[in-house]
Short mmCIF file of C-alpha atoms in Angstrom, two decimals:
data_model
loop_
_atom_site.label_atom_id
_atom_site.label_comp_id
_atom_site.label_asym_id
_atom_site.label_seq_id
_atom_site.Cartn_x
_atom_site.Cartn_y
_atom_site.Cartn_z
CA UNK Z 289 14.90 -1.57 -13.27
CA UNK Z 290 11.80 0.36 -12.39
CA UNK Z 291 11.76 3.22 -9.92
CA UNK Z 292 9.08 5.52 -8.61
CA UNK Z 293 9.69 9.08 -7.51
CA UNK Z 294 7.31 11.06 -5.36
CA UNK Z 295 7.74 14.60 -4.11
CA UNK Z 296 7.82 16.55 -1.93
CA UNK Z 297 8.53 14.34 1.08
CA UNK Z 298 6.85 16.73 3.50
CA UNK Z 299 4.52 19.66 3.01
CA UNK Z 300 2.82 22.09 5.37
CA UNK Z 301 0.03 24.07 3.76
CA UNK Z 302 -2.58 26.49 5.14
CA UNK Z 303 -6.27 25.75 4.87
CA UNK Z 304 -7.65 27.02 1.59
CA UNK Z 305 -4.37 26.84 -0.30
CA UNK Z 306 -3.88 24.73 -3.45
CA UNK Z 307 -2.04 21.44 -3.58
CA UNK Z 308 0.02 19.65 -6.20
CA UNK Z 309 1.81 16.37 -5.50
CA UNK Z 310 3.73 14.72 -8.30
CA UNK Z 311 4.72 11.15 -8.97
CA UNK Z 312 6.76 9.72 -11.83
CA UNK Z 313 7.72 6.17 -12.74
CA UNK Z 314 10.81 5.13 -14.65
CA UNK Z 315 11.70 1.93 -16.43
CA UNK Z 316 8.24 0.78 -17.49
CA UNK Z 317 5.59 1.71 -20.00
CA UNK Z 318 1.85 2.13 -19.56
CA UNK Z 319 1.80 1.31 -15.84
CA UNK Z 320 -1.33 1.42 -13.73
CA UNK Z 321 -0.93 4.35 -11.34
CA UNK Z 322 -2.53 4.89 -7.95
CA UNK Z 323 -2.86 7.48 -5.20
CA UNK Z 324 -3.48 6.19 -1.69
CA UNK Z 325 -3.96 8.13 1.52
CA UNK Z 326 -2.97 6.86 4.91
CA UNK Z 327 -4.56 8.51 7.93
CA UNK Z 328 -3.61 7.59 11.47
CA UNK Z 329 -5.32 4.40 12.56
CA UNK Z 330 -7.29 4.07 9.34
CA UNK Z 331 -5.04 2.02 7.08
CA UNK Z 332 -4.61 2.84 3.41
CA UNK Z 333 -7.44 4.21 1.34
CA UNK Z 334 -7.35 4.18 -2.45
CA UNK Z 335 -8.14 7.66 -3.75
CA UNK Z 336 -7.56 7.45 -7.51
CA UNK Z 337 -6.27 5.05 -10.08
CA UNK Z 338 -5.39 5.35 -13.74
CA UNK Z 339 -4.94 2.69 -16.40
CA UNK Z 340 -3.80 5.14 -19.09
CA UNK Z 341 -3.17 8.76 -20.06
CA UNK Z 342 -6.16 10.91 -19.26
CA UNK Z 343 -8.06 7.98 -17.67
CA UNK Z 344 -8.75 8.67 -13.99
CA UNK Z 345 -11.08 6.77 -11.71
CA UNK Z 346 -12.02 8.09 -8.31
CA UNK Z 347 -12.79 5.75 -5.45
CA UNK Z 348 -14.16 8.22 -2.91
CA UNK Z 349 -15.84 11.63 -3.14
CA UNK Z 350 -13.48 14.25 -1.82
CA UNK Z 351 -11.79 17.57 -2.16
CA UNK Z 352 -9.00 16.16 -4.32
CA UNK Z 353 -8.49 15.44 -8.00
CA UNK Z 354 -5.92 13.56 -10.04
CA UNK Z 355 -4.50 13.89 -13.51
CA UNK Z 356 -2.23 11.84 -15.74
CA UNK Z 357 -0.78 14.17 -18.36
CA UNK Z 358 1.91 11.73 -19.46
CA UNK Z 359 2.24 7.95 -19.47
CA UNK Z 360 4.41 7.78 -16.35
CA UNK Z 361 3.31 10.93 -14.51
CA UNK Z 362 0.51 11.10 -11.97
CA UNK Z 363 -0.49 14.30 -10.18
CA UNK Z 364 -2.69 14.78 -7.13
CA UNK Z 365 -4.26 18.22 -6.77
CA UNK Z 366 -6.61 20.32 -4.76
CA UNK Z 367 -7.88 23.83 -5.36
CA UNK Z 368 -8.53 24.53 -1.67
CA UNK Z 369 -7.16 22.31 1.07
CA UNK Z 370 -9.20 21.33 4.12
CA UNK Z 371 -7.90 20.31 7.53
CA UNK Z 372 -9.21 16.83 6.83
CA UNK Z 373 -6.87 16.51 3.84
CA UNK Z 374 -3.92 16.05 6.20
CA UNK Z 375 -2.31 12.64 5.94
CA UNK Z 376 0.37 10.54 4.33
CA UNK Z 377 -0.08 10.26 0.57
CA UNK Z 378 1.41 7.38 -1.34
CA UNK Z 379 1.79 6.99 -5.07
CA UNK Z 380 2.07 3.47 -6.47
CA UNK Z 381 2.36 1.66 -9.77
CA UNK Z 382 1.70 -1.82 -11.10
CA UNK Z 383 2.08 -3.55 -14.43
CA UNK Z 384 0.24 -6.71 -13.47
CA UNK Z 385 -1.87 -8.13 -10.70
CA UNK Z 386 1.19 -9.78 -9.22
CA UNK Z 387 2.84 -6.73 -7.63
CA UNK Z 388 2.28 -3.08 -6.75
CA UNK Z 389 5.19 -0.82 -5.87
CA UNK Z 390 5.03 2.29 -3.72
CA UNK Z 391 6.82 5.61 -3.59
CA UNK Z 392 8.28 7.02 -0.39
CA UNK Z 393 5.23 9.08 0.40
CA UNK Z 394 4.38 12.71 1.12
CA UNK Z 395 3.46 13.82 4.64
CA UNK Z 396 0.88 16.61 4.19
CA UNK Z 397 -0.09 18.75 7.15
CA UNK Z 398 -2.83 21.29 6.61
CA UNK Z 399 -2.78 24.03 9.25
CA UNK N 187 -16.14 -6.83 -2.88
CA UNK N 188 -12.95 -7.95 -1.21
CA UNK N 189 -11.83 -7.26 2.33
CA UNK N 190 -8.92 -7.95 4.62
CA UNK N 191 -8.94 -8.28 8.39
CA UNK N 192 -5.77 -8.09 10.42
CA UNK N 193 -6.27 -9.33 13.95
CA UNK N 194 -4.41 -7.15 16.43
CA UNK N 195 -3.44 -3.56 15.73
CA UNK N 196 -0.40 -3.94 17.98
CA UNK N 197 1.75 -7.00 18.58
CA UNK N 198 4.76 -7.15 20.90
CA UNK N 199 7.34 -9.91 20.87
CA UNK N 200 10.68 -10.42 22.53
CA UNK N 201 13.81 -10.40 20.43
CA UNK N 202 14.41 -13.96 19.22
CA UNK N 203 10.78 -15.02 19.68
CA UNK N 204 8.37 -16.17 17.00
CA UNK N 205 6.55 -13.47 15.07
CA UNK N 206 2.96 -14.26 14.02
CA UNK N 207 0.82 -11.61 12.34
CA UNK N 208 -2.66 -12.67 11.36
CA UNK N 209 -4.53 -11.89 8.18
CA UNK N 210 -7.90 -13.14 6.97
CA UNK N 211 -9.43 -12.19 3.66
CA UNK N 212 -12.64 -12.44 1.75
CA UNK N 213 -12.67 -12.55 -2.02
CA UNK N 214 -15.14 -13.47 -4.72
CA UNK N 215 -12.34 -14.57 -7.03
CA UNK N 216 -9.16 -16.58 -6.44
CA UNK N 217 -7.13 -14.11 -4.43
CA UNK N 218 -3.70 -12.69 -4.90
CA UNK N 219 -2.40 -11.82 -1.44
CA UNK N 220 0.43 -9.62 -0.26
CA UNK N 221 2.27 -8.57 2.85
CA UNK N 222 3.90 -5.15 2.96
CA UNK N 223 6.11 -3.57 5.62
CA UNK N 224 6.23 0.14 6.41
CA UNK N 225 8.89 1.88 8.47
CA UNK N 226 8.06 5.32 9.94
CA UNK N 227 7.51 8.02 7.34
CA UNK N 228 8.39 5.69 4.49
CA UNK N 229 6.52 3.98 1.71
CA UNK N 230 5.42 0.37 1.67
CA UNK N 231 7.92 -2.37 0.81
CA UNK N 232 6.72 -5.67 -0.56
CA UNK N 233 7.62 -8.54 1.79
CA UNK N 234 6.05 -11.44 -0.07
CA UNK N 235 3.13 -12.42 -2.25
CA UNK N 236 0.86 -15.35 -3.04
CA UNK N 237 -0.25 -15.60 -6.64
CA UNK N 238 -1.81 -19.10 -6.80
CA UNK N 239 1.40 -21.10 -6.99
CA UNK N 240 2.98 -22.59 -3.85
CA UNK N 241 0.87 -22.10 -0.73
CA UNK N 242 3.92 -21.49 1.47
CA UNK N 243 5.55 -18.31 0.35
CA UNK N 244 8.96 -17.10 1.41
CA UNK N 245 9.82 -13.44 1.40
CA UNK N 246 12.55 -11.05 2.33
CA UNK N 247 14.10 -10.64 5.78
CA UNK N 248 13.27 -14.22 6.80
CA UNK N 249 9.49 -13.82 6.67
CA UNK N 250 7.11 -16.36 5.22
CA UNK N 251 3.37 -16.78 4.92
CA UNK N 252 1.05 -19.70 4.26
CA UNK N 253 -2.08 -19.45 2.17
CA UNK N 254 -4.89 -21.56 3.64
CA UNK N 255 -7.95 -21.50 1.45
CA UNK N 256 -10.13 -23.42 3.91
CA UNK N 257 -9.42 -20.85 6.60
CA UNK N 258 -9.28 -17.85 4.22
CA UNK N 259 -6.05 -16.91 5.95
CA UNK N 260 -2.61 -15.67 4.99
CA UNK N 261 -0.71 -15.31 8.27
CA UNK N 262 2.81 -13.90 8.32
CA UNK N 263 5.50 -15.57 10.40
CA UNK N 264 9.17 -15.28 11.23
CA UNK N 265 10.91 -17.81 13.49
CA UNK N 266 13.07 -15.32 15.36
CA UNK N 267 12.32 -11.62 15.74
CA UNK N 268 15.04 -9.04 15.29
CA UNK N 269 15.00 -5.48 16.53
CA UNK N 270 15.00 -4.28 12.93
CA UNK N 271 11.63 -6.02 12.37
CA UNK N 272 9.86 -3.33 14.39
CA UNK N 273 7.55 -1.69 11.86
CA UNK N 274 3.97 -1.70 10.67
CA UNK N 275 2.80 -4.61 8.53
CA UNK N 276 -0.06 -4.55 6.07
CA UNK N 277 -1.86 -7.47 4.47
CA UNK N 278 -3.53 -6.79 1.14
CA UNK N 279 -5.64 -8.57 -1.47
CA UNK N 280 -5.56 -7.71 -5.13
CA UNK N 281 -8.78 -6.96 -6.91
CA UNK N 282 -9.19 -7.67 -10.57
CA UNK N 283 -12.12 -5.48 -11.49
CA UNK N 284 -11.96 -6.61 -15.09
CA UNK N 285 -10.72 -3.20 -16.22
CA UNK N 286 -7.13 -4.19 -15.55
CA UNK N 287 -6.69 -1.83 -12.62
CA UNK N 288 -5.42 -4.42 -10.06
CA UNK N 289 -6.40 -2.41 -7.02
CA UNK N 290 -5.17 -3.42 -3.60
CA UNK N 291 -7.48 -3.61 -0.62
CA UNK N 292 -5.52 -3.30 2.61
CA UNK N 293 -6.07 -4.38 6.16
CA UNK N 294 -5.72 -1.70 8.83
CA UNK N 295 -2.21 -2.78 9.67
CA UNK N 296 -0.42 -4.36 12.63
CA UNK N 297 2.29 -2.47 14.42
CA UNK N 298 5.02 -4.86 15.54
CA UNK N 299 7.17 -3.95 18.53
CA UNK N 300 10.27 -5.99 19.38
CA UNK N 301 11.36 -5.97 23.00
CA UNK N 302 15.09 -6.41 23.67
#
């Protein structure tokens, strides 16, 4: 069966520091991969998606970037965090339009 | 462009009462629709989905939803609320941009409280 791993679960980082969140999927090949952000009272916002290695699409202009160095690995990064980057970040995968599966999320607090 | 509207950011029901969470969508293509549940500080768990087969869809934990094309709705119901149903619920529509990315567009969520 397929599983998705996302880490760390919580992170407190100072303003201006770098960020790296990692997500890996097991049990499937060539999944679509996604990064969503959830801010209080604002629902879920799609940040990036990838349909293959090295293929990244960005949905909103921002201080973040994403990379997909391997088929089942998706990384969210920032060179310098802003206060506004705080939120709950969710990695997800899908293999078809019929279902998308989410990781457990990372709570990022920028101080 | 697709969109999802969830009516009511907070809903409170008594334990044992009917749960009704509302979702309306707009879509330029036949929609695939989903309900997800989120417990505090956890990811989203798929409750049920509509993918153009039966219009009444049954999911986990006793929830079901009915797709009504004429009303562009996909409301979530459960006959009898349980304390463990207290969580946030998200309705979503799947986009098929043609590039195979299958992005989800979410509503803003409805927080369900269950009163003992």
